């Protein structure tokens, strides 16, 4: 496990998942590796592939993952990049299935930075499962044309709504999802984002607009009082702690899927 950025859930859930499956994992910050002294990503991938059964990496630039995957002969798992966070979405969709029994047709509104890694992965997965996907973000923070194009390629009939109005996006919705306003690596934009995002806070008023049986998800870590209120994250509609637990179960399944037969 290579980490260029901090992590609580991804690190611990992968470590415990591997242990409980009877395997072993290594935590390596990029500083611990010769990567930090200029060894290429390609050479690192080639060498690690001779020792390990899989590589999980959390990186700044998505191209780092692509370079790892191109040169590794073992599976490379995205543990979050600036572009996607797919392991998170495995846990999220397991949580939605536990609640509603199905994914197809379920309405999900992502409220916040619609261009971030979590929003991107949610959109692609929502397209795969034919969900009713809505995004509410301020101008300038809406999903990129590139991700929308990819989602439409996956599912030409994808039901997608992109709006600046959080009340429009969450009207009658079954799942409200939010994430931090400032992702890792964007810290210098934090002040500007704090000025733009307050209308997109997930609070009790926004929940009243949703379906009666709405559930609230957040990938965590949360900035309580910014993108979500204490009342909502600690309230009866929150499934945030089940969602965090599901990282462990979903990633065990992913590891078995990737490593079975080896
Ligand atoms: N949700 C998530 O990936 O959390 P960490 O940053 O703690 O791994
Ligand atoms: N969008 C957040 C997710 C953290 C798990 C970030 O990249 O910091």
mmCIF file of C-alpha atoms and ligand atoms in Angstrom:
data_model
loop_
_atom_site.group_PDB
_atom_site.id
_atom_site.type_symbol
_atom_site.label_atom_id
_atom_site.label_comp_id
_atom_site.label_asym_id
_atom_site.label_seq_id
_atom_site.Cartn_x
_atom_site.Cartn_y
_atom_site.Cartn_z
ATOM 1 C CA UNK A 1 0.000 0.000 0.000
ATOM 2 C CA UNK A 2 1.577 3.221 -1.200
ATOM 3 C CA UNK A 3 0.251 6.457 0.279
ATOM 4 C CA UNK A 4 1.153 9.909 -1.044
ATOM 5 C CA UNK A 5 -1.687 11.403 1.058
ATOM 6 C CA UNK A 6 -3.011 10.722 4.586
ATOM 7 C CA UNK A 7 -5.710 8.135 5.255
ATOM 8 C CA UNK A 8 -7.671 6.674 8.144
ATOM 9 C CA UNK A 9 -10.342 4.454 6.554
ATOM 10 C CA UNK A 10 -8.565 3.286 3.414
ATOM 11 C CA UNK A 11 -5.381 2.377 5.188
ATOM 12 C CA UNK A 12 -6.945 0.584 8.160
ATOM 13 C CA UNK A 13 -9.720 -1.169 6.223
ATOM 14 C CA UNK A 14 -7.315 -2.542 3.611
ATOM 15 C CA UNK A 15 -4.853 -3.592 6.301
ATOM 16 C CA UNK A 16 -7.531 -5.378 8.351
ATOM 17 C CA UNK A 17 -9.147 -6.863 5.218
ATOM 18 C CA UNK A 18 -5.871 -8.406 4.125
ATOM 19 C CA UNK A 19 -5.123 -9.690 7.627
ATOM 20 C CA UNK A 20 -8.565 -11.267 8.020
ATOM 21 C CA UNK A 21 -8.190 -12.944 4.622
ATOM 22 C CA UNK A 22 -4.963 -14.516 5.874
ATOM 23 C CA UNK A 23 -2.612 -12.206 4.042
ATOM 24 C CA UNK A 24 -0.243 -9.441 4.974
ATOM 25 C CA UNK A 25 0.070 -5.829 3.922
ATOM 26 C CA UNK A 26 2.726 -3.146 4.071
ATOM 27 C CA UNK A 27 2.107 0.553 4.627
ATOM 28 C CA UNK A 28 4.535 2.642 2.608
ATOM 29 C CA UNK A 29 4.484 6.394 2.398
ATOM 30 C CA UNK A 30 6.121 7.661 -0.785
ATOM 31 C CA UNK A 31 8.892 8.997 1.479
ATOM 32 C CA UNK A 32 9.706 5.441 2.555
ATOM 33 C CA UNK A 33 10.334 4.337 -1.004
ATOM 34 C CA UNK A 34 13.110 5.245 -3.429
ATOM 35 C CA UNK A 35 10.260 6.901 -5.383
ATOM 36 C CA UNK A 36 10.885 9.879 -3.115
ATOM 37 C CA UNK A 37 14.493 9.993 -4.406
ATOM 38 C CA UNK A 38 13.669 9.814 -8.083
ATOM 39 C CA UNK A 39 13.288 6.086 -8.872
ATOM 40 C CA UNK A 40 10.686 5.968 -11.611
ATOM 41 C CA UNK A 41 7.118 4.815 -11.056
ATOM 42 C CA UNK A 42 7.610 2.220 -13.794
ATOM 43 C CA UNK A 43 10.692 0.704 -12.170
ATOM 44 C CA UNK A 44 8.948 0.696 -8.790
ATOM 45 C CA UNK A 45 5.967 -1.152 -10.306
ATOM 46 C CA UNK A 46 8.189 -3.734 -12.012
ATOM 47 C CA UNK A 47 10.110 -4.485 -8.811
ATOM 48 C CA UNK A 48 7.083 -4.565 -6.475
ATOM 49 C CA UNK A 49 5.377 -6.982 -8.873
ATOM 50 C CA UNK A 50 8.160 -9.497 -8.170
ATOM 51 C CA UNK A 51 7.380 -9.398 -4.423
ATOM 52 C CA UNK A 52 3.668 -8.790 -3.878
ATOM 53 C CA UNK A 53 0.279 -10.031 -5.126
ATOM 54 C CA UNK A 54 -1.360 -6.611 -5.448
ATOM 55 C CA UNK A 55 -0.546 -2.925 -5.150
ATOM 56 C CA UNK A 56 -2.930 -0.388 -3.642
ATOM 57 C CA UNK A 57 -1.968 3.259 -4.103
ATOM 58 C CA UNK A 58 -3.350 6.606 -2.967
ATOM 59 C CA UNK A 59 -1.857 9.313 -5.136
ATOM 60 C CA UNK A 60 -2.127 12.965 -6.087
ATOM 61 C CA UNK A 61 -2.119 12.608 -9.850
ATOM 62 C CA UNK A 62 -4.227 9.893 -11.486
ATOM 63 C CA UNK A 63 -1.455 9.484 -14.077
ATOM 64 C CA UNK A 64 0.737 8.014 -11.310
ATOM 65 C CA UNK A 65 -1.749 5.155 -10.955
ATOM 66 C CA UNK A 66 -1.911 4.672 -14.715
ATOM 67 C CA UNK A 67 1.876 4.493 -14.859
ATOM 68 C CA UNK A 68 1.911 1.964 -11.989
ATOM 69 C CA UNK A 69 -0.760 -0.153 -13.678
ATOM 70 C CA UNK A 70 0.989 -0.022 -17.063
ATOM 71 C CA UNK A 71 4.224 -1.377 -15.608
ATOM 72 C CA UNK A 72 2.957 -3.757 -12.910
ATOM 73 C CA UNK A 73 2.176 -7.403 -13.568
ATOM 74 C CA UNK A 74 -0.083 -7.575 -10.482
ATOM 75 C CA UNK A 75 -3.428 -5.800 -9.938
ATOM 76 C CA UNK A 76 -3.179 -2.101 -9.060
ATOM 77 C CA UNK A 77 -6.022 -0.770 -6.881
ATOM 78 C CA UNK A 78 -6.951 2.909 -6.820
ATOM 79 C CA UNK A 79 -7.039 3.934 -3.158
ATOM 80 C CA UNK A 80 -7.962 7.512 -4.250
ATOM 81 C CA UNK A 81 -6.486 9.827 -6.837
ATOM 82 C CA UNK A 82 -7.337 13.402 -7.795
ATOM 83 C CA UNK A 83 -9.694 11.912 -10.418
ATOM 84 C CA UNK A 84 -11.436 8.930 -8.762
ATOM 85 C CA UNK A 85 -12.102 7.056 -5.508
ATOM 86 C CA UNK A 86 -13.674 3.773 -6.651
ATOM 87 C CA UNK A 87 -13.139 1.695 -3.466
ATOM 88 C CA UNK A 88 -15.251 4.251 -1.628
ATOM 89 C CA UNK A 89 -18.109 3.725 -4.045
ATOM 90 C CA UNK A 90 -18.038 -0.075 -3.565
ATOM 91 C CA UNK A 91 -18.784 0.555 0.127
ATOM 92 C CA UNK A 92 -21.355 3.255 -0.658
ATOM 93 C CA UNK A 93 -23.325 1.033 -3.006
ATOM 94 C CA UNK A 94 -23.222 -1.855 -0.531
ATOM 95 C CA UNK A 95 -24.725 0.545 2.038
ATOM 96 C CA UNK A 96 -27.480 1.616 -0.387
ATOM 97 C CA UNK A 97 -28.244 -2.032 -1.213
ATOM 98 C CA UNK A 98 -28.471 -2.862 2.496
ATOM 99 C CA UNK A 99 -31.008 -0.060 2.916
ATOM 100 C CA UNK A 100 -33.133 -0.290 -0.225
ATOM 101 C CA UNK A 101 -32.395 -3.828 -1.491
ATOM 102 C CA UNK A 102 -31.462 -2.636 -4.959
ATOM 103 C CA UNK A 103 -29.510 0.020 -6.803
ATOM 104 C CA UNK A 104 -31.322 0.266 -10.116
ATOM 105 C CA UNK A 105 -33.610 3.288 -10.246
ATOM 106 C CA UNK A 106 -32.579 4.564 -6.790
ATOM 107 C CA UNK A 107 -32.238 8.357 -6.750
ATOM 108 C CA UNK A 108 -29.005 9.790 -5.356
ATOM 109 C CA UNK A 109 -28.125 13.477 -5.041
ATOM 110 C CA UNK A 110 -24.510 14.479 -4.581
ATOM 111 C CA UNK A 111 -24.400 17.936 -2.990
ATOM 112 C CA UNK A 112 -21.066 19.781 -2.931
ATOM 113 C CA UNK A 113 -17.965 19.735 -5.111
ATOM 114 C CA UNK A 114 -19.368 17.965 -8.164
ATOM 115 C CA UNK A 115 -15.953 17.834 -9.817
ATOM 116 C CA UNK A 116 -14.094 15.937 -7.113
ATOM 117 C CA UNK A 117 -12.846 12.348 -7.073
ATOM 118 C CA UNK A 118 -15.794 10.961 -5.075
ATOM 119 C CA UNK A 119 -18.366 12.692 -7.306
ATOM 120 C CA UNK A 120 -16.604 11.360 -10.425
ATOM 121 C CA UNK A 121 -16.582 7.759 -9.215
ATOM 122 C CA UNK A 122 -20.161 8.013 -7.973
ATOM 123 C CA UNK A 123 -21.300 9.239 -11.367
ATOM 124 C CA UNK A 124 -19.644 6.387 -13.275
ATOM 125 C CA UNK A 125 -20.970 3.772 -10.850
ATOM 126 C CA UNK A 126 -24.449 5.316 -10.883
ATOM 127 C CA UNK A 127 -24.411 5.056 -14.690
ATOM 128 C CA UNK A 128 -23.417 1.366 -14.464
ATOM 129 C CA UNK A 129 -26.317 0.614 -12.111
ATOM 130 C CA UNK A 130 -28.831 2.800 -13.946
ATOM 131 C CA UNK A 131 -29.535 5.042 -10.992
ATOM 132 C CA UNK A 132 -31.237 8.441 -11.041
ATOM 133 C CA UNK A 133 -28.181 10.618 -10.359
ATOM 134 C CA UNK A 134 -28.301 14.289 -9.476
ATOM 135 C CA UNK A 135 -25.518 16.726 -8.705
ATOM 136 C CA UNK A 136 -25.913 20.128 -7.028
ATOM 137 C CA UNK A 137 -22.770 22.260 -7.141
ATOM 138 C CA UNK A 138 -21.876 25.924 -7.490
ATOM 139 C CA UNK A 139 -20.855 27.248 -10.904
ATOM 140 C CA UNK A 140 -17.239 26.314 -11.525
ATOM 141 C CA UNK A 141 -17.470 23.159 -9.398
ATOM 142 C CA UNK A 142 -19.774 21.102 -11.590
ATOM 143 C CA UNK A 143 -18.887 17.722 -13.122
ATOM 144 C CA UNK A 144 -16.459 17.937 -16.038
ATOM 145 C CA UNK A 145 -17.573 17.273 -19.604
ATOM 146 C CA UNK A 146 -15.111 14.388 -19.652
ATOM 147 C CA UNK A 147 -16.760 12.482 -16.792
ATOM 148 C CA UNK A 148 -20.259 13.111 -18.166
ATOM 149 C CA UNK A 149 -19.129 11.752 -21.541
ATOM 150 C CA UNK A 150 -17.687 8.622 -19.901
ATOM 151 C CA UNK A 151 -20.896 8.080 -17.914
ATOM 152 C CA UNK A 152 -23.027 8.413 -21.069
ATOM 153 C CA UNK A 153 -20.762 5.943 -22.869
ATOM 154 C CA UNK A 154 -21.354 3.463 -20.033
ATOM 155 C CA UNK A 155 -25.115 4.038 -20.107
ATOM 156 C CA UNK A 156 -26.612 6.040 -22.993
ATOM 157 C CA UNK A 157 -29.946 6.247 -21.091
ATOM 158 C CA UNK A 158 -28.314 7.473 -17.871
ATOM 159 C CA UNK A 159 -30.705 9.682 -15.916
ATOM 160 C CA UNK A 160 -28.462 12.597 -14.959
ATOM 161 C CA UNK A 161 -29.388 16.015 -13.534
ATOM 162 C CA UNK A 162 -26.755 18.704 -12.988
ATOM 163 C CA UNK A 163 -27.948 21.855 -11.258
ATOM 164 C CA UNK A 164 -26.768 24.704 -9.043
ATOM 165 C CA UNK A 165 -29.868 24.285 -6.846
ATOM 166 C CA UNK A 166 -29.481 21.810 -3.933
ATOM 167 C CA UNK A 167 -33.259 21.793 -3.369
ATOM 168 C CA UNK A 168 -33.944 20.816 -6.972
ATOM 169 C CA UNK A 169 -31.376 17.996 -6.791
ATOM 170 C CA UNK A 170 -32.657 16.566 -3.499
ATOM 171 C CA UNK A 171 -36.392 16.798 -4.151
ATOM 172 C CA UNK A 172 -37.917 13.430 -3.151
ATOM 173 C CA UNK A 173 -34.481 11.791 -3.278
ATOM 174 C CA UNK A 174 -33.602 8.509 -1.493
ATOM 175 C CA UNK A 175 -29.897 9.166 -0.930
ATOM 176 C CA UNK A 176 -28.150 12.450 -0.173
ATOM 177 C CA UNK A 177 -24.372 12.275 -0.420
ATOM 178 C CA UNK A 178 -21.812 14.902 0.440
ATOM 179 C CA UNK A 179 -18.056 15.238 0.790
ATOM 180 C CA UNK A 180 -15.627 17.916 1.951
ATOM 181 C CA UNK A 181 -15.600 21.195 0.050
ATOM 182 C CA UNK A 182 -11.805 21.128 -0.200
ATOM 183 C CA UNK A 183 -10.174 17.840 -1.136
ATOM 184 C CA UNK A 184 -6.634 16.797 -0.279
ATOM 185 C CA UNK A 185 -4.220 18.697 -2.500
ATOM 186 C CA UNK A 186 -6.549 21.717 -2.898
ATOM 187 C CA UNK A 187 -5.719 23.322 0.457
ATOM 188 C CA UNK A 188 -4.679 26.659 -1.062
ATOM 189 C CA UNK A 189 -8.261 27.041 -2.411
ATOM 190 C CA UNK A 190 -9.897 26.374 0.983
ATOM 191 C CA UNK A 191 -10.782 29.988 1.801
ATOM 192 C CA UNK A 192 -12.356 30.646 -1.597
ATOM 193 C CA UNK A 193 -14.341 27.405 -1.335
ATOM 194 C CA UNK A 194 -15.606 28.289 2.156
ATOM 195 C CA UNK A 195 -17.143 31.420 0.616
ATOM 196 C CA UNK A 196 -18.876 29.604 -2.270
ATOM 197 C CA UNK A 197 -20.146 26.369 -0.742
ATOM 198 C CA UNK A 198 -22.290 27.273 2.324
ATOM 199 C CA UNK A 199 -25.610 27.088 0.367
ATOM 200 C CA UNK A 200 -24.689 23.441 -0.326
ATOM 201 C CA UNK A 201 -24.560 22.370 3.333
ATOM 202 C CA UNK A 202 -26.457 19.138 4.071
ATOM 203 C CA UNK A 203 -28.666 20.184 6.983
ATOM 204 C CA UNK A 204 -32.133 19.391 8.384
ATOM 205 C CA UNK A 205 -33.825 21.829 6.006
ATOM 206 C CA UNK A 206 -32.389 20.064 2.979
ATOM 207 C CA UNK A 207 -33.434 16.668 4.377
ATOM 208 C CA UNK A 208 -37.048 17.824 4.717
ATOM 209 C CA UNK A 209 -37.068 18.258 0.942
ATOM 210 C CA UNK A 210 -36.043 14.626 0.343
ATOM 211 C CA UNK A 211 -37.977 11.343 0.534
ATOM 212 C CA UNK A 212 -39.207 10.411 4.027
ATOM 213 C CA UNK A 213 -36.909 7.378 4.049
ATOM 214 C CA UNK A 214 -33.880 9.301 2.737
ATOM 215 C CA UNK A 215 -30.448 8.179 3.937
ATOM 216 C CA UNK A 216 -27.423 10.426 4.209
ATOM 217 C CA UNK A 217 -23.953 9.298 3.181
ATOM 218 C CA UNK A 218 -20.547 10.940 3.534
ATOM 219 C CA UNK A 219 -17.283 9.257 2.613
ATOM 220 C CA UNK A 220 -15.519 10.927 5.588
ATOM 221 C CA UNK A 221 -13.490 12.628 6.926
ATOM 222 C CA UNK A 222 -16.260 15.193 7.560
ATOM 223 C CA UNK A 223 -15.830 18.862 8.285
ATOM 224 C CA UNK A 224 -18.742 19.130 10.693
ATOM 225 C CA UNK A 225 -20.473 22.492 10.451
ATOM 226 C CA UNK A 226 -19.292 22.975 6.857
ATOM 227 C CA UNK A 227 -20.660 20.465 4.312
ATOM 228 C CA UNK A 228 -22.770 18.640 6.931
ATOM 229 C CA UNK A 229 -24.284 19.572 10.294
ATOM 230 C CA UNK A 230 -23.830 17.583 13.520
ATOM 231 C CA UNK A 231 -27.588 17.153 13.613
ATOM 232 C CA UNK A 232 -27.619 15.342 10.267
ATOM 233 C CA UNK A 233 -24.448 13.262 10.537
ATOM 234 C CA UNK A 234 -25.422 12.108 14.060
ATOM 235 C CA UNK A 235 -29.139 11.921 13.239
ATOM 236 C CA UNK A 236 -31.521 9.054 12.434
ATOM 237 C CA UNK A 237 -31.158 9.280 8.627
ATOM 238 C CA UNK A 238 -27.348 9.043 8.686
ATOM 239 C CA UNK A 239 -25.810 5.766 7.508
ATOM 240 C CA UNK A 240 -22.304 7.175 7.611
ATOM 241 C CA UNK A 241 -20.880 4.708 10.149
ATOM 242 C CA UNK A 242 -22.305 1.666 8.325
ATOM 243 C CA UNK A 243 -20.838 3.146 5.164
ATOM 244 C CA UNK A 244 -17.394 3.454 6.782
ATOM 245 C CA UNK A 245 -17.642 -0.146 8.075
ATOM 246 C CA UNK A 246 -18.567 -1.329 4.599
ATOM 247 C CA UNK A 247 -15.169 -0.239 3.291
ATOM 248 C CA UNK A 248 -13.826 -3.333 5.050
ATOM 249 C CA UNK A 249 -16.361 -5.791 3.631
ATOM 250 C CA UNK A 250 -16.345 -4.389 0.100
ATOM 251 C CA UNK A 251 -12.561 -4.356 -0.098
ATOM 252 C CA UNK A 252 -12.331 -7.925 1.162
ATOM 253 C CA UNK A 253 -14.576 -8.891 -1.748
ATOM 254 C CA UNK A 254 -12.413 -6.845 -4.115
ATOM 255 C CA UNK A 255 -9.234 -8.541 -2.882
ATOM 256 C CA UNK A 256 -10.773 -12.006 -3.227
ATOM 257 C CA UNK A 257 -12.007 -11.107 -6.716
ATOM 258 C CA UNK A 258 -8.561 -9.902 -7.786
ATOM 259 C CA UNK A 259 -6.456 -12.560 -6.074
ATOM 260 C CA UNK A 260 -8.565 -15.705 -6.401
ATOM 261 C CA UNK A 261 -6.846 -18.371 -8.394
ATOM 262 C CA UNK A 262 -3.368 -16.958 -7.813
HETATM 263 N N1 LIG B 1 -13.111 7.860 2.877
HETATM 264 C C1 LIG B 1 -11.777 7.702 2.885
HETATM 265 O O1 LIG B 1 -11.161 7.275 1.895
HETATM 266 O O2 LIG B 1 -11.181 8.006 4.070
HETATM 267 P P1 LIG B 1 -9.626 8.093 4.356
HETATM 268 O O3 LIG B 1 -9.122 9.316 3.662
HETATM 269 O O4 LIG B 1 -9.528 8.184 5.849
HETATM 270 O O5 LIG B 1 -8.962 6.844 3.823
HETATM 271 N N1 LIG B 2 -12.651 14.229 -1.838
HETATM 272 C C1 LIG B 2 -11.913 13.881 -0.641
HETATM 273 C C2 LIG B 2 -12.166 12.456 -0.283
HETATM 274 C C3 LIG B 2 -11.451 11.963 0.942
HETATM 275 C C4 LIG B 2 -11.690 10.510 1.221
HETATM 276 C C5 LIG B 2 -10.432 14.133 -0.871
HETATM 277 O O1 LIG B 2 -9.925 13.797 -1.957
HETATM 278 O O2 LIG B 2 -9.780 14.665 0.017
#
